[in-house]
Short mmCIF file of C-alpha atoms in Angstrom, two decimals:
data_model
loop_
_atom_site.label_atom_id
_atom_site.label_comp_id
_atom_site.label_asym_id
_atom_site.label_seq_id
_atom_site.Cartn_x
_atom_site.Cartn_y
_atom_site.Cartn_z
CA UNK A 1 16.60 20.86 24.53
CA UNK A 2 18.86 21.07 21.79
CA UNK A 3 21.61 17.70 21.32
CA UNK A 4 25.07 18.06 21.58
CA UNK A 5 27.25 18.81 18.85
CA UNK A 6 28.68 14.89 17.53
CA UNK A 7 32.28 15.72 17.63
CA UNK A 8 34.73 13.08 15.60
CA UNK A 9 35.92 10.02 17.47
CA UNK A 10 40.05 9.18 17.52
CA UNK A 11 41.10 11.81 14.75
CA UNK A 12 42.74 15.27 15.49
CA UNK A 13 40.59 18.75 15.48
CA UNK A 14 40.07 18.91 11.58
CA UNK A 15 38.04 21.81 9.68
CA UNK A 16 34.74 21.19 8.69
CA UNK A 17 33.55 21.04 5.25
CA UNK A 18 29.48 21.12 6.71
CA UNK A 19 28.42 21.15 9.77
CA UNK A 20 24.70 20.64 10.77
CA UNK A 21 23.11 22.88 13.23
CA UNK A 22 19.75 20.82 14.54
CA UNK A 23 18.98 19.58 11.55
CA UNK A 24 16.04 17.54 10.39
CA UNK A 25 13.88 16.78 7.44
CA UNK A 26 10.34 15.46 7.22
CA UNK A 27 8.64 13.61 3.93
CA UNK A 28 4.52 14.60 5.39
CA UNK A 29 4.91 13.93 9.04
CA UNK A 30 7.31 11.87 8.90
CA UNK A 31 10.35 12.99 10.64
CA UNK A 32 13.28 10.57 8.93
CA UNK A 33 16.42 13.16 10.62
CA UNK A 34 15.85 13.80 14.02
CA UNK A 35 17.51 16.98 15.17
CA UNK A 36 21.10 16.24 14.39
CA UNK A 37 24.26 18.74 15.29
CA UNK A 38 27.74 17.92 13.97
CA UNK A 39 29.99 18.56 11.96
CA UNK A 40 32.20 16.73 8.91
CA UNK A 41 35.96 17.44 8.27
CA UNK A 42 36.96 18.92 5.33
CA UNK A 43 38.73 16.30 2.68
CA UNK A 44 38.99 12.29 3.02
CA UNK A 45 36.06 10.74 2.78
CA UNK A 46 32.99 10.66 5.02
CA UNK A 47 30.60 7.55 4.49
CA UNK A 48 27.06 8.05 5.97
CA UNK A 49 26.32 4.08 6.93
CA UNK A 50 22.99 2.97 7.97
CA UNK A 51 19.77 0.36 7.63
CA UNK A 52 17.60 1.43 4.99
CA UNK A 53 15.10 4.18 6.26
CA UNK A 54 17.82 5.78 8.46
CA UNK A 55 17.94 8.54 7.02
CA UNK A 56 21.32 8.67 4.57
CA UNK A 57 20.11 9.49 1.10
CA UNK A 58 17.86 12.31 2.74
CA UNK A 59 21.14 13.53 5.08
CA UNK A 60 23.23 13.80 2.09
CA UNK A 61 19.88 15.24 -0.29
CA UNK A 62 20.16 18.23 2.02
CA UNK A 63 23.90 19.24 1.69
CA UNK A 64 22.13 20.87 -1.54
CA UNK A 65 19.05 20.83 -1.16
CA UNK A 66 18.16 18.45 -3.88
CA UNK A 67 15.12 17.75 -1.43
CA UNK A 68 13.41 20.55 -1.61
CA UNK A 69 11.89 19.96 -5.09
CA UNK A 70 10.25 16.60 -3.92
CA UNK A 71 6.51 17.69 -1.91
CA UNK A 72 5.38 17.07 1.17
CA UNK A 73 9.64 17.45 2.49
CA UNK A 74 10.61 20.35 4.97
CA UNK A 75 13.77 20.58 7.12
CA UNK A 76 14.15 22.35 10.21
CA UNK A 77 17.96 23.69 11.71
CA UNK A 78 21.00 24.64 9.90
CA UNK A 79 22.99 23.00 7.08
CA UNK A 80 26.65 25.01 6.21
CA UNK A 81 28.53 24.79 3.92
CA UNK A 82 32.19 25.99 4.77
CA UNK A 83 30.44 28.13 6.93
CA UNK A 84 27.46 29.64 4.50
CA UNK A 85 24.30 28.48 5.48
CA UNK A 86 23.13 26.64 2.55
CA UNK A 87 19.95 27.98 2.50
CA UNK A 88 21.44 32.15 2.70
CA UNK A 89 24.89 32.04 2.18
CA UNK A 90 25.00 31.91 -0.95
CA UNK A 91 24.05 34.41 -3.90
CA UNK A 92 21.25 31.63 -4.89
CA UNK A 93 20.79 27.67 -5.02
CA UNK A 94 22.34 27.26 -8.14
CA UNK A 95 25.90 28.50 -6.09
CA UNK A 96 25.17 26.49 -4.03
CA UNK A 97 24.98 23.04 -5.69
CA UNK A 98 27.49 24.03 -8.01
CA UNK A 99 30.15 23.87 -4.73
CA UNK A 100 28.65 20.95 -3.66
CA UNK A 101 28.19 18.18 -7.09
CA UNK A 102 25.89 15.01 -6.72
CA UNK A 103 26.43 12.15 -7.98
CA UNK A 104 23.40 9.93 -7.99
CA UNK A 105 23.54 5.58 -7.33
CA UNK A 106 22.31 5.23 -10.68
CA UNK A 107 24.70 6.56 -13.84
CA UNK A 108 22.81 9.59 -15.84
CA UNK A 109 24.08 10.37 -18.94
CA UNK A 110 22.01 13.04 -21.06
CA UNK A 111 21.44 12.02 -24.34
CA UNK A 112 23.62 13.77 -26.00
CA UNK A 113 28.21 12.99 -27.17
CA UNK A 114 30.63 12.69 -23.96
CA UNK A 115 32.06 15.91 -24.56
CA UNK A 116 28.53 17.65 -24.63
CA UNK A 117 27.99 15.24 -20.78
CA UNK A 118 31.11 17.01 -18.93
CA UNK A 119 30.29 20.19 -20.36
CA UNK A 120 26.87 20.37 -19.36
CA UNK A 121 26.46 22.33 -16.38
CA UNK A 122 29.48 24.79 -17.36
CA UNK A 123 27.65 27.44 -18.01
CA UNK A 124 30.38 30.65 -18.64
CA UNK A 125 29.91 30.72 -21.64
CA UNK A 126 33.23 33.08 -21.99
CA UNK A 127 34.93 29.37 -22.61
CA UNK A 128 36.66 29.35 -25.69
CA UNK A 129 37.02 26.28 -28.08
CA UNK A 130 40.22 25.54 -25.90
CA UNK A 131 40.12 25.94 -22.89
CA UNK A 132 36.78 24.04 -22.82
CA UNK A 133 38.32 21.23 -24.53
CA UNK A 134 41.40 21.87 -22.38
CA UNK A 135 38.06 21.68 -19.32
CA UNK A 136 37.00 18.27 -20.29
CA UNK A 137 40.47 16.51 -20.73
CA UNK A 138 40.91 17.87 -17.02
CA UNK A 139 37.19 16.81 -16.13
CA UNK A 140 37.57 12.85 -17.78
CA UNK A 141 41.63 12.59 -16.84
CA UNK A 142 40.37 13.33 -12.93
CA UNK A 143 37.62 11.15 -13.33
CA UNK A 144 40.12 8.57 -14.46
CA UNK A 145 38.44 7.90 -17.80
CA UNK A 146 40.16 10.04 -20.67
CA UNK A 147 42.69 7.09 -21.13
CA UNK A 148 39.26 5.13 -22.27
CA UNK A 149 37.90 7.25 -24.25
CA UNK A 150 39.81 10.10 -25.30
CA UNK A 151 39.27 9.15 -29.62
CA UNK A 152 35.34 9.30 -29.34
CA UNK A 153 34.83 12.20 -27.36
CA UNK A 154 31.62 13.12 -29.53
CA UNK A 155 30.20 9.51 -29.24
CA UNK A 156 26.75 9.42 -27.57
CA UNK A 157 27.63 8.98 -23.65
CA UNK A 158 24.74 6.02 -23.80
CA UNK A 159 27.65 3.94 -25.25
CA UNK A 160 29.29 3.44 -22.47
CA UNK A 161 29.20 1.63 -19.72
CA UNK A 162 27.06 1.72 -16.37
CA UNK A 163 31.39 1.96 -14.80
CA UNK A 164 31.77 4.12 -17.17
CA UNK A 165 28.63 6.24 -17.27
CA UNK A 166 29.52 6.62 -13.72
CA UNK A 167 33.05 7.95 -13.85
CA UNK A 168 31.01 11.01 -16.63
CA UNK A 169 28.69 11.47 -14.12
CA UNK A 170 31.75 12.22 -11.61
CA UNK A 171 34.06 14.07 -14.63
CA UNK A 172 30.54 16.12 -14.75
CA UNK A 173 30.43 16.95 -11.88
CA UNK A 174 34.01 17.64 -11.27
CA UNK A 175 34.11 19.92 -14.86
CA UNK A 176 31.50 22.61 -12.44
CA UNK A 177 34.60 22.62 -10.14
CA UNK A 178 32.74 21.54 -6.20
CA UNK A 179 34.73 21.69 -3.63
CA UNK A 180 32.69 18.69 -2.12
CA UNK A 181 31.19 16.12 -3.41
CA UNK A 182 27.88 14.04 -2.30
CA UNK A 183 28.07 11.18 -3.82
CA UNK A 184 25.23 8.36 -3.19
CA UNK A 185 25.30 4.76 -3.49
CA UNK A 186 27.42 5.49 -6.50
CA UNK A 187 28.31 2.30 -7.13
CA UNK A 188 25.45 -0.13 -6.54
CA UNK A 189 24.62 0.08 -9.81
CA UNK A 190 28.10 -1.51 -11.55
CA UNK A 191 29.93 -4.77 -11.36
CA UNK A 192 32.41 -5.45 -8.76
CA UNK A 193 34.86 -4.70 -11.59
CA UNK A 194 33.95 -1.03 -11.79
CA UNK A 195 33.19 -0.28 -8.84
CA UNK A 196 36.99 -1.25 -7.56
CA UNK A 197 37.39 1.20 -10.34
CA UNK A 198 34.71 4.07 -8.43
CA UNK A 199 36.94 2.78 -5.56
CA UNK A 200 40.31 4.05 -6.23
CA UNK A 201 39.25 6.57 -8.44
CA UNK A 202 37.20 8.29 -4.81
CA UNK A 203 40.49 7.50 -3.37
CA UNK A 204 42.47 10.12 -5.67
CA UNK A 205 40.30 12.42 -5.35
CA UNK A 206 40.13 12.94 -1.81
CA UNK A 207 43.10 15.05 -1.15
CA UNK A 208 41.72 17.33 -3.54
CA UNK A 209 37.59 17.04 -2.40
CA UNK A 210 35.40 16.00 0.22
CA UNK A 211 34.08 13.73 -0.44
CA UNK A 212 30.73 12.28 1.41
CA UNK A 213 29.16 8.50 0.50
CA UNK A 214 26.14 7.42 1.16
CA UNK A 215 26.79 2.88 0.92
CA UNK A 216 25.56 0.29 1.80
CA UNK A 217 28.78 -1.64 1.38
CA UNK A 218 30.53 -2.37 4.85
CA UNK A 219 33.97 -3.97 3.17
CA UNK A 220 33.93 -0.86 0.80
CA UNK A 221 33.61 1.44 3.86
CA UNK A 222 36.59 -0.63 5.49
CA UNK A 223 38.11 0.30 2.29
CA UNK A 224 37.71 4.64 1.06
CA UNK A 225 36.76 5.89 3.94
CA UNK A 226 38.37 8.29 6.03
CA UNK A 227 35.57 8.76 8.59
CA UNK A 228 32.90 6.66 9.03
CA UNK A 229 28.26 8.00 10.27
CA UNK A 230 26.25 5.27 11.21
CA UNK A 231 22.70 6.18 11.32
CA UNK A 232 19.98 4.31 13.16
CA UNK A 233 15.84 5.59 12.68
CA UNK A 234 17.02 8.80 11.95
CA UNK A 235 19.76 9.82 14.52
CA UNK A 236 22.60 9.20 14.97
CA UNK A 237 24.42 6.50 16.34
CA UNK A 238 28.06 7.43 16.28
CA UNK A 239 30.93 9.27 14.56
CA UNK A 240 34.43 8.50 14.30
CA UNK A 241 37.69 7.92 12.32
CA UNK A 242 37.29 4.03 10.12
CA UNK A 243 40.25 3.16 12.72
CA UNK A 244 37.42 3.91 15.47
CA UNK A 245 34.33 2.44 14.30
CA UNK A 246 35.56 -0.76 12.98
CA UNK A 247 37.83 -1.86 16.14
CA UNK A 248 37.04 0.53 19.17
CA UNK A 249 34.43 1.36 19.13
CA UNK A 250 32.37 0.30 22.20
CA UNK A 251 28.81 1.08 21.21
CA UNK A 252 27.41 -2.30 20.57
CA UNK A 253 25.03 -1.44 17.59
CA UNK A 254 27.73 0.14 16.03
CA UNK A 255 30.03 -3.28 16.55
CA UNK A 256 26.99 -5.04 15.34
CA UNK A 257 26.28 -2.88 11.86
CA UNK A 258 29.70 -2.74 11.75
CA UNK A 259 30.28 -5.91 11.15
CA UNK A 260 27.52 -7.18 9.19
CA UNK A 261 25.67 -8.86 12.12
CA UNK A 262 22.24 -8.51 12.10
CA UNK A 263 21.55 -5.23 13.63
CA UNK A 264 17.86 -4.38 14.03
CA UNK A 265 18.10 -0.30 15.57
CA UNK B 1 -13.78 -29.37 -19.68
CA UNK B 2 -11.89 -27.11 -22.11
CA UNK B 3 -8.69 -27.51 -21.56
CA UNK B 4 -5.72 -24.77 -21.87
CA UNK B 5 -4.01 -25.10 -25.31
CA UNK B 6 -8.20 -25.02 -26.74
CA UNK B 7 -9.16 -22.09 -24.97
CA UNK B 8 -5.59 -20.54 -25.80
CA UNK B 9 -6.63 -21.08 -29.56
CA UNK B 10 -10.08 -19.87 -29.09
CA UNK B 11 -8.79 -16.15 -27.63
CA UNK B 12 -7.48 -16.51 -30.37
CA UNK B 13 -9.28 -16.92 -33.25
CA UNK B 14 -11.48 -14.42 -31.24
CA UNK B 15 -8.23 -12.06 -31.74
CA UNK B 16 -7.71 -12.78 -35.61
CA UNK B 17 -11.92 -11.91 -35.98
CA UNK B 18 -11.03 -9.24 -34.23
CA UNK B 19 -8.47 -8.43 -36.13
CA UNK B 20 -9.69 -9.26 -39.43
CA UNK B 21 -12.83 -7.28 -39.48
CA UNK B 22 -11.34 -3.91 -38.53
CA UNK B 23 -8.86 -4.21 -41.60
CA UNK B 24 -11.52 -5.14 -43.19
CA UNK B 25 -13.65 -2.11 -42.81
CA UNK B 26 -10.60 -0.09 -43.27
CA UNK B 27 -8.98 -1.86 -46.58
CA UNK B 28 -12.95 -1.74 -48.17
CA UNK B 29 -12.64 2.50 -47.29
CA UNK B 30 -9.36 2.99 -48.40
CA UNK B 31 -9.88 0.85 -51.35
CA UNK B 32 -13.32 1.98 -51.78
CA UNK B 33 -11.65 5.99 -52.42
CA UNK B 34 -8.94 4.67 -53.88
CA UNK B 35 -11.02 3.18 -57.10
CA UNK B 36 -13.29 5.78 -57.34
CA UNK B 37 -9.84 8.36 -56.80
CA UNK B 38 -7.73 7.72 -58.94
CA UNK B 39 -10.40 8.09 -62.09
CA UNK B 40 -10.73 11.39 -61.51
CA UNK B 41 -7.03 12.39 -59.69
CA UNK B 42 -4.49 14.11 -61.87
CA UNK B 43 -1.37 16.33 -61.51
CA UNK B 44 -4.06 18.92 -63.34
CA UNK B 45 -7.01 18.32 -61.26
CA UNK B 46 -4.09 18.94 -57.94
CA UNK B 47 -3.58 22.36 -59.59
CA UNK B 48 -6.26 23.84 -62.03
CA UNK B 49 -9.66 25.93 -60.56
CA UNK B 50 -12.95 24.59 -59.40
CA UNK B 51 -14.83 25.90 -62.75
CA UNK B 52 -19.17 25.06 -62.89
CA UNK B 53 -19.24 24.94 -58.57
CA UNK B 54 -16.62 21.67 -58.54
CA UNK B 55 -18.09 19.88 -61.25
CA UNK B 56 -15.21 20.88 -63.67
CA UNK B 57 -11.81 21.38 -62.99
CA UNK B 58 -10.00 20.84 -60.01
CA UNK B 59 -9.21 21.44 -56.41
CA UNK B 60 -5.96 24.31 -56.65
CA UNK B 61 -7.39 27.06 -54.48
CA UNK B 62 -8.80 23.86 -52.10
CA UNK B 63 -5.36 22.42 -51.24
CA UNK B 64 -3.90 25.84 -50.61
CA UNK B 65 -6.46 26.57 -48.67
CA UNK B 66 -6.94 23.89 -46.62
CA UNK B 67 -2.35 24.10 -46.14
CA UNK B 68 -2.89 27.71 -45.21
CA UNK B 69 -5.25 26.33 -42.28
CA UNK B 70 -3.34 24.06 -41.12
CA UNK B 71 0.13 25.55 -40.97
CA UNK B 72 -0.93 29.14 -39.77
CA UNK B 73 -2.94 26.70 -36.59
CA UNK B 74 0.06 24.68 -36.26
CA UNK B 75 2.02 27.35 -35.55
CA UNK B 76 -0.20 29.26 -33.64
CA UNK B 77 -0.82 25.83 -30.66
CA UNK B 78 2.98 25.20 -30.41
CA UNK B 79 3.94 27.98 -28.26
CA UNK B 80 0.44 26.78 -25.95
CA UNK B 81 0.43 23.16 -26.15
CA UNK B 82 3.95 23.45 -24.55
CA UNK B 83 4.03 26.13 -22.74
CA UNK B 84 0.58 23.81 -21.25
CA UNK B 85 3.01 20.77 -20.67
CA UNK B 86 5.80 22.31 -19.21
CA UNK B 87 3.61 24.62 -16.74
CA UNK B 88 1.74 21.30 -16.17
CA UNK B 89 4.31 18.69 -16.15
CA UNK B 90 7.15 20.55 -14.35
CA UNK B 91 5.91 23.56 -12.31
CA UNK B 92 2.82 22.49 -11.12
CA UNK B 93 3.58 20.66 -6.98
CA UNK B 94 -0.51 20.66 -6.40
CA UNK B 95 -2.00 17.71 -7.46
CA UNK B 96 -5.54 18.88 -7.07
CA UNK B 97 -3.93 21.99 -9.33
CA UNK B 98 -2.62 18.86 -11.48
CA UNK B 99 -5.64 16.58 -11.91
CA UNK B 100 -7.47 19.96 -12.10
CA UNK B 101 -5.49 21.32 -15.59
CA UNK B 102 -5.19 17.53 -16.60
CA UNK B 103 -9.46 17.18 -16.52
CA UNK B 104 -9.74 20.81 -18.27
CA UNK B 105 -7.36 19.11 -21.23
CA UNK B 106 -9.24 16.72 -21.72
CA UNK B 107 -12.63 17.88 -21.74
CA UNK B 108 -11.43 19.96 -24.50
CA UNK B 109 -10.57 17.20 -26.02
CA UNK B 110 -14.20 15.99 -26.02
CA UNK B 111 -15.87 19.40 -26.68
CA UNK B 112 -18.07 18.34 -30.64
CA UNK B 113 -15.72 19.97 -33.24
CA UNK B 114 -19.59 21.62 -34.08
CA UNK B 115 -19.42 23.31 -30.27
CA UNK B 116 -15.54 25.21 -31.82
CA UNK B 117 -17.90 26.32 -34.91
CA UNK B 118 -20.85 27.86 -33.07
CA UNK B 119 -18.29 29.31 -30.42
CA UNK B 120 -16.16 31.06 -33.89
CA UNK B 121 -19.05 31.92 -35.49
CA UNK B 122 -21.28 33.87 -31.86
CA UNK B 123 -18.09 34.99 -30.63
CA UNK B 124 -15.77 36.01 -33.76
CA UNK B 125 -18.35 36.77 -35.90
CA UNK B 126 -20.83 38.54 -33.78
CA UNK B 127 -20.00 39.84 -30.89
CA UNK B 128 -16.42 41.19 -32.32
CA UNK B 129 -17.49 41.55 -35.58
CA UNK B 130 -14.99 40.04 -37.94
CA UNK B 131 -16.27 38.81 -40.63
CA UNK B 132 -16.00 35.39 -42.18
CA UNK B 133 -11.39 34.56 -41.88
CA UNK B 134 -9.37 32.02 -42.72
CA UNK B 135 -7.48 33.25 -39.87
CA UNK B 136 -10.47 32.33 -37.27
CA UNK B 137 -11.11 29.45 -38.92
CA UNK B 138 -7.21 28.71 -37.60
CA UNK B 139 -7.47 29.89 -34.58
CA UNK B 140 -10.73 27.62 -34.32
CA UNK B 141 -8.56 24.34 -35.07
CA UNK B 142 -5.44 25.41 -33.28
CA UNK B 143 -7.65 25.74 -30.23
CA UNK B 144 -9.15 22.17 -31.69
CA UNK B 145 -6.07 20.36 -31.66
CA UNK B 146 -4.71 21.32 -28.23
CA UNK B 147 -5.50 19.42 -25.92
CA UNK B 148 -3.96 16.12 -28.45
CA UNK B 149 -0.82 18.64 -29.13
CA UNK B 150 -0.72 19.09 -25.20
CA UNK B 151 -0.96 15.46 -24.43
CA UNK B 152 1.27 14.31 -26.06
CA UNK B 153 4.17 16.61 -25.40
CA UNK B 154 2.91 16.09 -21.39
CA UNK B 155 3.08 12.88 -21.99
CA UNK B 156 6.88 12.88 -23.67
CA UNK B 157 7.40 15.03 -20.29
CA UNK B 158 6.65 12.62 -18.04
CA UNK B 159 8.34 9.89 -19.24
CA UNK B 160 11.37 10.77 -18.85
CA UNK B 161 13.30 9.62 -15.80
CA UNK B 162 13.73 12.04 -13.01
CA UNK B 163 16.97 11.54 -12.59
CA UNK B 164 17.13 13.93 -15.15
CA UNK B 165 16.47 16.55 -13.71
CA UNK B 166 17.71 15.91 -10.35
CA UNK B 167 21.09 15.57 -12.25
CA UNK B 168 21.22 18.88 -13.93
CA UNK B 169 20.00 20.89 -10.66
CA UNK B 170 22.87 19.18 -8.89
CA UNK B 171 24.80 20.10 -10.96
CA UNK B 172 23.37 23.83 -10.56
CA UNK B 173 20.71 24.66 -13.78
CA UNK B 174 18.69 26.53 -12.88
CA UNK B 175 15.38 25.19 -12.68
CA UNK B 176 15.01 26.87 -16.82
CA UNK B 177 18.76 26.09 -17.58
CA UNK B 178 17.96 22.22 -16.40
CA UNK B 179 13.32 22.80 -19.18
CA UNK B 180 15.79 24.22 -21.85
CA UNK B 181 18.64 21.57 -21.85
CA UNK B 182 16.85 18.39 -20.34
CA UNK B 183 13.04 18.35 -20.79
CA UNK B 184 12.71 20.07 -24.39
CA UNK B 185 14.80 18.34 -25.92
CA UNK B 186 13.73 15.07 -24.06
CA UNK B 187 10.19 15.41 -25.42
CA UNK B 188 10.01 17.49 -28.89
CA UNK B 189 9.26 13.96 -30.17
CA UNK B 190 6.06 14.31 -28.16
CA UNK B 191 5.18 18.38 -29.96
CA UNK B 192 5.74 17.21 -33.01
CA UNK B 193 4.27 13.85 -33.05
CA UNK B 194 0.72 15.43 -31.32
CA UNK B 195 0.87 18.50 -33.71
CA UNK B 196 1.60 16.24 -36.54
CA UNK B 197 -1.07 13.84 -35.04
CA UNK B 198 -3.61 17.11 -34.34
CA UNK B 199 -2.88 18.32 -37.98
CA UNK B 200 -3.88 15.44 -40.10
CA UNK B 201 -7.53 15.59 -37.99
CA UNK B 202 -7.59 18.79 -38.67
CA UNK B 203 -7.26 18.88 -42.43
CA UNK B 204 -10.48 16.76 -42.42
CA UNK B 205 -12.37 19.17 -40.09
CA UNK B 206 -15.51 20.72 -42.07
CA UNK B 207 -18.07 21.57 -38.62
CA UNK B 208 -15.63 24.06 -36.83
CA UNK B 209 -14.85 26.44 -40.08
CA UNK B 210 -17.46 26.06 -41.89
CA UNK B 211 -19.94 28.97 -40.17
CA UNK B 212 -16.39 31.32 -39.72
CA UNK B 213 -13.46 30.76 -42.11
CA UNK B 214 -14.50 29.10 -45.11
CA UNK B 215 -16.98 29.91 -48.72
CA UNK B 216 -18.62 26.98 -50.51
CA UNK B 217 -17.16 28.82 -54.18
CA UNK B 218 -16.43 31.29 -56.02
CA UNK B 219 -13.06 31.80 -53.37
CA UNK B 220 -8.74 32.28 -54.90
CA UNK B 221 -6.08 33.26 -53.36
CA UNK B 222 -6.82 35.20 -50.18
CA UNK B 223 -5.94 38.95 -50.19
CA UNK B 224 -6.12 39.49 -46.65
CA UNK B 225 -6.24 38.18 -42.71
CA UNK B 226 -10.79 39.20 -43.63
CA UNK B 227 -11.06 36.55 -46.26
CA UNK B 228 -12.77 33.27 -46.72
CA UNK B 229 -11.04 30.43 -48.35
CA UNK B 230 -12.53 27.47 -49.55
CA UNK B 231 -11.00 24.10 -48.86
CA UNK B 232 -11.02 20.33 -48.96
CA UNK B 233 -13.47 19.60 -46.73
CA UNK B 234 -15.89 21.86 -47.53
CA UNK B 235 -15.17 21.23 -51.41
CA UNK B 236 -16.31 17.16 -50.52
CA UNK B 237 -18.94 18.51 -48.78
CA UNK B 238 -20.35 20.83 -51.37
CA UNK B 239 -19.89 18.22 -54.04
CA UNK B 240 -21.19 15.94 -51.97
CA UNK B 241 -24.66 17.61 -52.11
CA UNK B 242 -24.44 17.96 -56.52
CA UNK B 243 -24.64 14.07 -56.60
CA UNK B 244 -27.01 13.80 -59.60
CA UNK B 245 -24.51 15.45 -61.42
CA UNK B 246 -21.12 11.99 -61.90
CA UNK B 247 -19.06 14.98 -63.00
CA UNK B 248 -19.57 16.68 -59.44
CA UNK B 249 -19.12 13.56 -57.49
CA UNK B 250 -16.00 12.58 -59.57
CA UNK B 251 -14.27 15.39 -58.81
CA UNK B 252 -15.55 15.08 -54.31
CA UNK B 253 -13.98 11.10 -54.83
CA UNK B 254 -10.74 12.69 -56.44
CA UNK B 255 -10.30 15.88 -53.49
CA UNK B 256 -11.36 12.65 -51.10
CA UNK B 257 -8.61 10.84 -51.88
CA UNK B 258 -5.99 13.99 -52.11
CA UNK B 259 -7.14 14.50 -48.04
CA UNK B 260 -6.75 11.49 -47.42
CA UNK B 261 -3.36 11.30 -49.09
CA UNK B 262 -2.72 14.39 -46.94
CA UNK B 263 -3.68 12.51 -43.38
CA UNK B 264 -1.58 9.25 -44.97
CA UNK B 265 1.60 11.62 -45.67
CA UNK B 266 0.96 13.40 -41.95
CA UNK B 267 0.26 10.46 -40.05
CA UNK B 268 3.69 8.61 -41.93
CA UNK B 269 5.55 12.06 -40.67
CA UNK B 270 4.36 11.60 -37.42
CA UNK B 271 5.58 7.51 -37.08
CA UNK B 272 9.17 8.96 -38.01
CA UNK B 273 8.71 12.39 -36.03
CA UNK B 274 8.58 9.54 -33.19
CA UNK B 275 11.31 7.41 -33.79
CA UNK B 276 14.03 9.55 -35.09
CA UNK B 277 13.48 12.15 -32.47
CA UNK B 278 13.06 9.73 -29.42
CA UNK B 279 16.41 10.13 -27.18
CA UNK B 280 18.00 7.49 -26.38
CA UNK B 281 18.87 6.93 -22.66
CA UNK B 282 20.50 5.16 -20.66
CA UNK B 283 17.56 4.25 -18.68
#
């Protein structure tokens, strides 16, 4: 019997950016995401939290179908991105991925210049040199990196610090003009100062983009999330506004986990 | 019971002895060729034509013949090695098929070079009736070095962390675009290094080309693809058969030294290519 759709608790009805209908995911015989039906709101930051192995990253990676290149991966159900089915609602998978950008845990800059990294995913060959330069500037400004690299756009991207590299990865994703940003533990590999800079950046981007972020950092979730989705053992335990999840929840599992106490899901 | 320090000293000494013996053999071999080869080697030896079945004159056409064979072999092997490595690295999802391809490539590498010669003789000369042709020699050398180039390229591709592939695909690039923009530039060093090492091996081979692509004397610049060439290894073989003639033997040493210099240049270039072309990744 299909599970009822989960709605956000503690917030007014919002437009949904992502809807899941009976979404399930497997690696081989192991079901890592079990029958999820929910809606994630447009704009703002939705943090997906939960213990290791709870299916957070698998869920996130199911949204832009990046897991489909992994041998043994299989999914069921429906993922709707702004009401278009992720499987067949887009011209092809590349259009979906351009719409749903993704930044990974470890900053991954390509072995080329900062400028070329920003333009790496830009396919429009008709852009003039000036238009390309403007796009580089706009993307780097949006990623709060412009001031630090404006004088050395042709330098190798590998010369940047890890925090800067992660912001460059965000700039590269923004250059493709996505509507949704998937962030898979984007601050996990950087130092606390860079992590704070990334948090500020994420907060600044949330008005223009729908940000769905996986994190293990509960305090970070409290600082930047508008909504929280708590998973355990591949199931949604609770979903609601940050205020509701941290202060008003009645569910003991949510309370225990978000208070950073031991949680035996 | 021996103390740890004594055991360490004994182990280090054994390693030093192994290194010394290996180096001594190499130095002796190269030293002998240098010593004898320099007696014959001169600019005129390089540019002049062989006379008296090689006992007089130089190695002009043998050098050119060897270069033609390996240059054409290089042109022929690159698309196949690159295609095989790319397919194995990026498109094979079944582990069974992957292992099957690996086994085939490694087996190909283990085939004795004379077998390639025999294969060329039966297929190209006897069955297809192409006669003795330098192009067949290049094809056989290309087949012979295919595993070396493929494995080197594939290893360079495998060394690319998967996050690079995912990052490119997540930007909306197609698989073909990802291959062109991520995989090829980051595995170029493997292709070039494998190719140069393969060519360094190919230029010294006699057996695969002996029956199908070369003539031992009287050959100059080929006028068509259906003509044989003379090469350095076959020239050395022919001269070594005249060991009682000191002039022929001197020229054999000279030709050997020339061959070793080319091999060393190719190996040196492979070393430089690996260092210069290897991408500076951040992870």
